CSV table of C-alpha atoms in Angstrom, one decimal:
chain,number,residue,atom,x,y,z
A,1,UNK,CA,-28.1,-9.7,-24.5
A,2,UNK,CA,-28.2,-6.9,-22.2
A,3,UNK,CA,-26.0,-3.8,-22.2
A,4,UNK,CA,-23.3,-5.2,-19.8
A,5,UNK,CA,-23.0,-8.1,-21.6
A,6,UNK,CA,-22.3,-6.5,-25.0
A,7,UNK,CA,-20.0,-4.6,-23.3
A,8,UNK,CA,-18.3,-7.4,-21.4
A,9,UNK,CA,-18.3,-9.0,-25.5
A,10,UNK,CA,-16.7,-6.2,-27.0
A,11,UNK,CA,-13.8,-6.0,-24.5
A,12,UNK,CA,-13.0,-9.6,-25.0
A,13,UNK,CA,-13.3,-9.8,-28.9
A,14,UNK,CA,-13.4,-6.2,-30.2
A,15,UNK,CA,-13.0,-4.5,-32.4
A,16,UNK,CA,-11.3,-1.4,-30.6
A,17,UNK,CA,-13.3,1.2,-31.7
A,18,UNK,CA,-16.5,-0.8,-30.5
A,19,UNK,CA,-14.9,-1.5,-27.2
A,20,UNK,CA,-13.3,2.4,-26.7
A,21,UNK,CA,-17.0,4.1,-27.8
A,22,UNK,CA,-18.9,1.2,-25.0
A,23,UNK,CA,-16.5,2.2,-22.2
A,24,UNK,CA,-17.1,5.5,-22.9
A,25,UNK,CA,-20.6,5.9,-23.1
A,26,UNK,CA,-20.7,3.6,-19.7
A,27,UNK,CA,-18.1,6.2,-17.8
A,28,UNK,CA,-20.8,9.1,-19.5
A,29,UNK,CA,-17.4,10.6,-20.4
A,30,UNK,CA,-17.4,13.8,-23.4
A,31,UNK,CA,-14.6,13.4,-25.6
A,32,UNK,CA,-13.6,16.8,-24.3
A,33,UNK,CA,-13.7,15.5,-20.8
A,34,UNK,CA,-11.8,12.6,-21.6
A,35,UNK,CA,-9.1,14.4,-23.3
A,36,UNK,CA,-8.6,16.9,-20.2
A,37,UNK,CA,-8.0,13.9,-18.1
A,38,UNK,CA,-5.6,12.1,-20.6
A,39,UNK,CA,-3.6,15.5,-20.0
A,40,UNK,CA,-3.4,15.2,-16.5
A,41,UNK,CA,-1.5,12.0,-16.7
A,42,UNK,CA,0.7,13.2,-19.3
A,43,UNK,CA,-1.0,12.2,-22.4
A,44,UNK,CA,-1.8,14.8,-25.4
A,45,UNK,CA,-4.4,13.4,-27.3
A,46,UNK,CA,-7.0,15.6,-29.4
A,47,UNK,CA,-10.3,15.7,-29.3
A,48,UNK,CA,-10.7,14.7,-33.2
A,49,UNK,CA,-8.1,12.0,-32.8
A,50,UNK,CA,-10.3,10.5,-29.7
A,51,UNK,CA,-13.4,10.5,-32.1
A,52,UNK,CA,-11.2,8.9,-34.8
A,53,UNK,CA,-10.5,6.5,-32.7
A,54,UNK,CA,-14.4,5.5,-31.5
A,55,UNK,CA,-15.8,5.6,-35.3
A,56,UNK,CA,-12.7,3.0,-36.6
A,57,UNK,CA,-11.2,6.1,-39.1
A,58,UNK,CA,-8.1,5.2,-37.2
A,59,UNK,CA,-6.4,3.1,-34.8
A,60,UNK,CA,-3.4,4.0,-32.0
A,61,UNK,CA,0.2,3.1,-33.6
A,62,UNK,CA,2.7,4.9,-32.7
A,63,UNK,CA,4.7,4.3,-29.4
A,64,UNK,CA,3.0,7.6,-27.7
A,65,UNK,CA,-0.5,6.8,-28.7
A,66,UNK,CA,0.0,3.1,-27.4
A,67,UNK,CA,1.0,5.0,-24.1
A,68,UNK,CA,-2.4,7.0,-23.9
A,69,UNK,CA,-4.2,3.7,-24.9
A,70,UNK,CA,-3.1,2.7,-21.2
A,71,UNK,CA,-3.8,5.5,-19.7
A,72,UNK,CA,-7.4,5.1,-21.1
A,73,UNK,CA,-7.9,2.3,-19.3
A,74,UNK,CA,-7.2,3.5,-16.1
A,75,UNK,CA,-9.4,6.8,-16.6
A,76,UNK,CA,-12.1,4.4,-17.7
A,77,UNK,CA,-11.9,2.1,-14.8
A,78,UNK,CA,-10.9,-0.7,-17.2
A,79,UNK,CA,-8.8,-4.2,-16.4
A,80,UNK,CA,-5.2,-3.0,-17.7
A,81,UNK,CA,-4.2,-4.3,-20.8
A,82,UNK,CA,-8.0,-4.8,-21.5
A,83,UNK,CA,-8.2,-2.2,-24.3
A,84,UNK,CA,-4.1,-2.6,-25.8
A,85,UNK,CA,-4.7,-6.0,-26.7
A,86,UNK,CA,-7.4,-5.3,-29.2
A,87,UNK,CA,-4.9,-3.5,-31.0
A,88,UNK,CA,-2.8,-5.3,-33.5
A,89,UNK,CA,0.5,-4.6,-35.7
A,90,UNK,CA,0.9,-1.4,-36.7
A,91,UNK,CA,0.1,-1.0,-40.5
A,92,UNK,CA,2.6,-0.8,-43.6
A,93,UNK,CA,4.2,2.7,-44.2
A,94,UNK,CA,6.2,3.5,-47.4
A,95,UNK,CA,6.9,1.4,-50.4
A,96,UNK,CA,4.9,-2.0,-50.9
A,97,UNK,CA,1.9,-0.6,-48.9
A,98,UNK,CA,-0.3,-1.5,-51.7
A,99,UNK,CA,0.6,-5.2,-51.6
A,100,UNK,CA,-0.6,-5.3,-47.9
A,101,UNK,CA,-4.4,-4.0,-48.5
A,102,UNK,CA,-5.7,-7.3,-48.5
A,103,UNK,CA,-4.3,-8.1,-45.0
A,104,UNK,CA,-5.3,-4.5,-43.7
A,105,UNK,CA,-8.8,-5.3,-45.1
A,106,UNK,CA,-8.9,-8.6,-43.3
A,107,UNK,CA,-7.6,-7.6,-40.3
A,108,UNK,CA,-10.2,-4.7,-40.0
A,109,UNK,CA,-13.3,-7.4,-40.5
A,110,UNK,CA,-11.6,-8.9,-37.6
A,111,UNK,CA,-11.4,-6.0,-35.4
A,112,UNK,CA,-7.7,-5.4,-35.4
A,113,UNK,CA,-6.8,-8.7,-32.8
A,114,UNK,CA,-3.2,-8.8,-31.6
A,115,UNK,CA,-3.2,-12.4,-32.2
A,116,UNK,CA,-4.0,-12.1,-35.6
A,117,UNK,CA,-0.9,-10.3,-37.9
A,118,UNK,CA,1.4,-13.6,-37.3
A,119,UNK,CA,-1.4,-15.9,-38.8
A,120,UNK,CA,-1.4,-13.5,-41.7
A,121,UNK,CA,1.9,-14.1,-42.3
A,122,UNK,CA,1.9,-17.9,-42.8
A,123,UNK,CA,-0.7,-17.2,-45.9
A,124,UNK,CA,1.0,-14.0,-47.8
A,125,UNK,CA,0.8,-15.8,-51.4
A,126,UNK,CA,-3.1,-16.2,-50.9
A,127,UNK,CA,-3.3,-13.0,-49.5
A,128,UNK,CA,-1.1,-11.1,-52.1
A,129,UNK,CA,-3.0,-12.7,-54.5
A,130,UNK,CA,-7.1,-12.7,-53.2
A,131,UNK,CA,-9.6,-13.6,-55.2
A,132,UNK,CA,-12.8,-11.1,-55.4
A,133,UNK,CA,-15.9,-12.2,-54.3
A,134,UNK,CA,-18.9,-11.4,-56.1
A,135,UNK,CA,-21.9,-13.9,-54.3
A,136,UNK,CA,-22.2,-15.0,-51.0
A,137,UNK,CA,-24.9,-17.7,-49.8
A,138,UNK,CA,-24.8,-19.7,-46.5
A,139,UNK,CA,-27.2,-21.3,-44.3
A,140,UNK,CA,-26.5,-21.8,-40.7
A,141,UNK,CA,-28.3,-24.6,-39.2
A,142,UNK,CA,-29.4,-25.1,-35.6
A,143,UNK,CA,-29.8,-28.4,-34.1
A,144,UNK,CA,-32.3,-29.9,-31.9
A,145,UNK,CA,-30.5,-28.7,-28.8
A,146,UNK,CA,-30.4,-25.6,-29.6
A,147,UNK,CA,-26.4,-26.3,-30.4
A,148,UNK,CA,-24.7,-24.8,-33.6
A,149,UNK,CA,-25.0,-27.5,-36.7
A,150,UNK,CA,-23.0,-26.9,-40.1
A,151,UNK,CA,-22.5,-23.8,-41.8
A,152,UNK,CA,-23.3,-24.4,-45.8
A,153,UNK,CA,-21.6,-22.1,-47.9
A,154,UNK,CA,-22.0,-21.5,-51.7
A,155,UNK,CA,-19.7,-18.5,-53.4
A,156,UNK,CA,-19.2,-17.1,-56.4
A,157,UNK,CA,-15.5,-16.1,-57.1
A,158,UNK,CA,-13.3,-14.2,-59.4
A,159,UNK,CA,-9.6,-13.7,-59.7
A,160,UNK,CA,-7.7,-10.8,-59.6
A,161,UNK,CA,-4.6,-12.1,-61.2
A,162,UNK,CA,-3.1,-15.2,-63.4
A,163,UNK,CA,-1.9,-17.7,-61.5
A,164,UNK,CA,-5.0,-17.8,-58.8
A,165,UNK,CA,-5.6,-21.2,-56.9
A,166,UNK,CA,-6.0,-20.0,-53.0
A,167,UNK,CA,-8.0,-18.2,-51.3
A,168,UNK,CA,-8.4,-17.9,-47.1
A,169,UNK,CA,-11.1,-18.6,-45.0
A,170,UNK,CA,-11.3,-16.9,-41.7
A,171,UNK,CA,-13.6,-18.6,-38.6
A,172,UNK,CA,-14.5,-17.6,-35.2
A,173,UNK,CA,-16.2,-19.2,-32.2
A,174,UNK,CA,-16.1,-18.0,-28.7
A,175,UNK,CA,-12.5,-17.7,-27.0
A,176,UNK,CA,-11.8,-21.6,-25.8
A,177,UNK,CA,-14.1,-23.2,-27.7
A,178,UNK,CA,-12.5,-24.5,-31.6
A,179,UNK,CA,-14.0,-22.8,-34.3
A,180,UNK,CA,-16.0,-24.5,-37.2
A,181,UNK,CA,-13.2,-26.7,-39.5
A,182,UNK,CA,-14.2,-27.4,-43.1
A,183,UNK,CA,-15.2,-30.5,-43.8
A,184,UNK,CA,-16.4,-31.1,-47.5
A,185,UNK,CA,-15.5,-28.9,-50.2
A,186,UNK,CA,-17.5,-28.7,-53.8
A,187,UNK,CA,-14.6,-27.5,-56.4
A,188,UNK,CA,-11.9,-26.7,-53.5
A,189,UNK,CA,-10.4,-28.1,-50.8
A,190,UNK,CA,-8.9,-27.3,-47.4
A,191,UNK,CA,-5.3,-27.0,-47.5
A,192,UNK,CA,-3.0,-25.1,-44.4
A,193,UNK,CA,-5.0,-24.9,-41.4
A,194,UNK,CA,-4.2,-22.7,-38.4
A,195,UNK,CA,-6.0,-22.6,-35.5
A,196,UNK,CA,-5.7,-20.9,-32.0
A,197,UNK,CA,-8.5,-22.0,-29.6
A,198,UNK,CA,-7.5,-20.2,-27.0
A,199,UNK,CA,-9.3,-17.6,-28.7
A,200,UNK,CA,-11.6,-19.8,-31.1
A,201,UNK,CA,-10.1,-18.4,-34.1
A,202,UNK,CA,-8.8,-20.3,-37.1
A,203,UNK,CA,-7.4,-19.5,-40.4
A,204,UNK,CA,-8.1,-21.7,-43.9
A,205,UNK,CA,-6.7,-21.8,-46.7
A,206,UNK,CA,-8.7,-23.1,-49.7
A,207,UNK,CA,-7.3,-24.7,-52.5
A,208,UNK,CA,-9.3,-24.4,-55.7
A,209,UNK,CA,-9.6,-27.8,-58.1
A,210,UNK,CA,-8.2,-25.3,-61.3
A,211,UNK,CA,-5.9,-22.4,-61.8
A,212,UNK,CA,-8.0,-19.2,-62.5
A,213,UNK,CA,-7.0,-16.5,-65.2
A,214,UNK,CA,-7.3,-12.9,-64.2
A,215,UNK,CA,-10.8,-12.2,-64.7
A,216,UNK,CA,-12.3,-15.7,-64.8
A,217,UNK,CA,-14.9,-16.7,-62.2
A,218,UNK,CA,-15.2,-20.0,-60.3
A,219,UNK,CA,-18.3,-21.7,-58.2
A,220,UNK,CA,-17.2,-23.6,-55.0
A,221,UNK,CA,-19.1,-24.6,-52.0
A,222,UNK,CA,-18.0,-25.9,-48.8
A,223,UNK,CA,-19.4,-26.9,-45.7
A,224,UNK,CA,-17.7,-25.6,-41.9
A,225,UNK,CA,-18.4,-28.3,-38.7
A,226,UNK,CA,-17.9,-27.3,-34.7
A,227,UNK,CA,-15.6,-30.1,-33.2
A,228,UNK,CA,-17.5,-28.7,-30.1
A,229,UNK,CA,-20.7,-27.2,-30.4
A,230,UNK,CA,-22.1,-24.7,-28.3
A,231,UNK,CA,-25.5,-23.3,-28.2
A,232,UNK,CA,-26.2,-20.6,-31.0
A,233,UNK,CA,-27.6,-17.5,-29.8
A,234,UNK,CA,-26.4,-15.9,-33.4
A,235,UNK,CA,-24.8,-16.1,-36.5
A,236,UNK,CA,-23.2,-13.1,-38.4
A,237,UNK,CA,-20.5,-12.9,-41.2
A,238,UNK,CA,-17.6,-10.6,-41.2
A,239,UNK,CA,-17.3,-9.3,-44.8
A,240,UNK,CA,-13.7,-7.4,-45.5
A,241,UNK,CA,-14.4,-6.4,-49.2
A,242,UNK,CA,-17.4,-5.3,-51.0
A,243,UNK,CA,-20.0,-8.2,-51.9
A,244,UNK,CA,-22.8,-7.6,-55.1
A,245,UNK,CA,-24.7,-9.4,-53.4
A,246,UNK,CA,-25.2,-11.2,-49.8
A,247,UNK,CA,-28.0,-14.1,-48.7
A,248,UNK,CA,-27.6,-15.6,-44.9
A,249,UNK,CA,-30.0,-17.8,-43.7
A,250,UNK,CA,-30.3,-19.7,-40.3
A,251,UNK,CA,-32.6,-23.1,-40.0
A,252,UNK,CA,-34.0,-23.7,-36.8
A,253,UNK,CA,-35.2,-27.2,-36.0
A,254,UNK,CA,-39.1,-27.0,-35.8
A,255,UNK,CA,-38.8,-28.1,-31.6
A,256,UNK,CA,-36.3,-25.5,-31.2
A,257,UNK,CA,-37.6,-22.2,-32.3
A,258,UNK,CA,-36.5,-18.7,-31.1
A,259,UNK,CA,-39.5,-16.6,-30.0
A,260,UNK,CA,-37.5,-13.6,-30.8
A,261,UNK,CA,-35.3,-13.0,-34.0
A,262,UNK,CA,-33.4,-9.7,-35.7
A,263,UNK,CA,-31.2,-8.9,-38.0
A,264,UNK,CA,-28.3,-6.0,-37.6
A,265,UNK,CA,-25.2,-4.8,-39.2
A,266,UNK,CA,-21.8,-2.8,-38.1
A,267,UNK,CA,-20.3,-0.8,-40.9
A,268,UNK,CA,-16.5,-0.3,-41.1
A,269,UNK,CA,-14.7,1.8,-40.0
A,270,UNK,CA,-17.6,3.7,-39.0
A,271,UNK,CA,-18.2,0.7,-36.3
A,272,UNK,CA,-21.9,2.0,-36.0
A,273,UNK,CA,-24.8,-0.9,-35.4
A,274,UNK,CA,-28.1,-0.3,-37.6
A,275,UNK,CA,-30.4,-2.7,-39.3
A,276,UNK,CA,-32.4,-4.0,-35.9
A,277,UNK,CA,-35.2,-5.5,-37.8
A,278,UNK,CA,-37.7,-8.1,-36.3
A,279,UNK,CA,-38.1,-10.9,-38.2
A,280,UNK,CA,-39.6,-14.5,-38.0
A,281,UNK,CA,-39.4,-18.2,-39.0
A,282,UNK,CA,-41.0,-18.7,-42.3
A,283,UNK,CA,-42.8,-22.3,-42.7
A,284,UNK,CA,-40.1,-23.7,-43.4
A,285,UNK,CA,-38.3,-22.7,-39.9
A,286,UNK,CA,-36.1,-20.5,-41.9
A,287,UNK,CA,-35.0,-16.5,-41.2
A,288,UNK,CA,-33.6,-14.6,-43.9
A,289,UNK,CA,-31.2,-11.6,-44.6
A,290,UNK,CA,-30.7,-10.3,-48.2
A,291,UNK,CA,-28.2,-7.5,-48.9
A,292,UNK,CA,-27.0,-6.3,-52.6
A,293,UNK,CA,-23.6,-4.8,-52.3
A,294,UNK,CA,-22.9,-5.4,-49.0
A,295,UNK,CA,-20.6,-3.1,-47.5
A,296,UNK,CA,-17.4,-4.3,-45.3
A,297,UNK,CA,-18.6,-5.0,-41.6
A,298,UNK,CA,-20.6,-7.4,-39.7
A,299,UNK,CA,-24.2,-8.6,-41.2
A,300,UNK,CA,-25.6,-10.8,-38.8
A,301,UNK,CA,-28.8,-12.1,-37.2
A,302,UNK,CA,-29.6,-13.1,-33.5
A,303,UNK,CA,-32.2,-14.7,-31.4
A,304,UNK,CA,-33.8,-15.8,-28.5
A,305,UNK,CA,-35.7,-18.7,-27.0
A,306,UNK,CA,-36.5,-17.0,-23.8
């Protein structure tokens, strides 16, 4: 993927901080450059609040910052509306903001899309009440044609409160195309299923086969299908919350095998990409990533055949 095209994918799919740091870095803009010109439009944003912005410490909410967000786009030669869509609801002020952290966390994994706060809204028993996940295993498998196959998932659960028998799933493909629908579960079940495909997005809520205890743990498994595949060039796994431990693995079909493969990871809110490693198949056509405590952000691998 070359630089224009990870640009050209962060505008459409975020998250803001990614897309505001890319388009500034292409213009070759200083933060104190940028914040001169913001003035001479009528906009007073700080330097530090800029930076804020870029790293993911914060995001614009209030009515005047939403204003400079537009002027952004003009000073960085950016389709209007390009950058302000990115943004989502602002966040929970006052009393009962501690009930909302799951759905902040959630919506930061995601990037902070628009589209993505009215979702939330359908699900706010599951989300009030989240389970904590303490292993995470999937393998990703790539078919013949080089199209995406099923996703196999294995986790290890644990519940926060009494009472616990949800917990949501969150999906993405690209924007058009529907995301991957569970379809077999191992101790849970799909329940409420929301999808917009205009954006490849979808929403699932699990049911769980018993009601947990605060504190008890709980195996499940499922497995996610594309009602469309397309052809993979990656795989990565938005993780909102803390994870002990992490284990991603993508199969490749021994006549369809990348000749290059690495793995990376985004930290939030920092928003910062590190981890390029080079890896390979192993005999078994397999590529691994391994991560104990895995920290919120993207952890993902990608690959080539070219």
């Amino acid at each position: 993927m070359t630089p224009a095209d990870e640009f050209a994918e962060a505008l459409r799919t975020g998250p803001f901080c990614r897309a505001l740091s890319m388009a500034v870095q292409t213009r070759r803009l200083s933060l104190r450059q940028l914040r001169y010109r913001l003035h001479a439009r009528g906009a007073s944003v700080s330097t530090m609040t800029l930076s804020h912005w870029q790293n993911g410490r914060s995001v614009p909410e209030r009515e005047e910052s939403l204003r400079a967000v537009e002027i952004l786009e003009e000073v960085l030669a950016l389709e209007a509306g390009s950058l302000r869509r990115l943004l989502g609801s602002p966040r929970p002020r006052g009393r009962g903001v501690r009930s909302a952290v799951p759905f902040q966390r959630l919506h930061r994994a995601w990037g902070h899309p628009a589209f993505l706060p009215p979702l939330l809204e359908e699900f706010q028993d599951s989300l009030m009440n989240p389970v904590r996940k303490l292993d995470l295993r999937e393998t990703f498998h790539v078919r013949p044609d080089r199209r995406a196959g099923r996703i196999v998932v294995r986790e290890l659960v644990e519940a926060r409160k009494d009472g616990t028998n949800t917990m949501i799933l969150a999906a993405r493909s690209k924007p058009g195309v529907p995301p991957p629908l569970v379809v077999e579960g191992d101790r849970c079940r799909p329940g409420t299923v929301l999808t917009l495909d205009e954006e490849g997005f979808s929403l699932t809520e699990l049911v769980l086969d018993k009601t947990l205890r605060r504190g008890e743990r709980l195996a499940i498994g499922f497995v996610q299908e594309y009602p469309r595949p397309i052809v993979a060039e990656h795989h990565h796994r938005r993780i909102a919350e803390s994870v002990a431990h992490y284990h991603g693995q993508v199969v490749f079909n021994p006549d369809a095998e990348p000749v290059v493969c690495r793995t990376w990871r985004t930290r939030t809110p920092e928003n910062r990409t590190s981890g390029w490693i080079a890896v390979r198949p192993d005999a078994s056509h397999t590529v691994h990533v391994s991560r104990r405590n895995a920290a919120p952000g993207v952890h993902g691998l990608q690959w080539s055949w070219e």
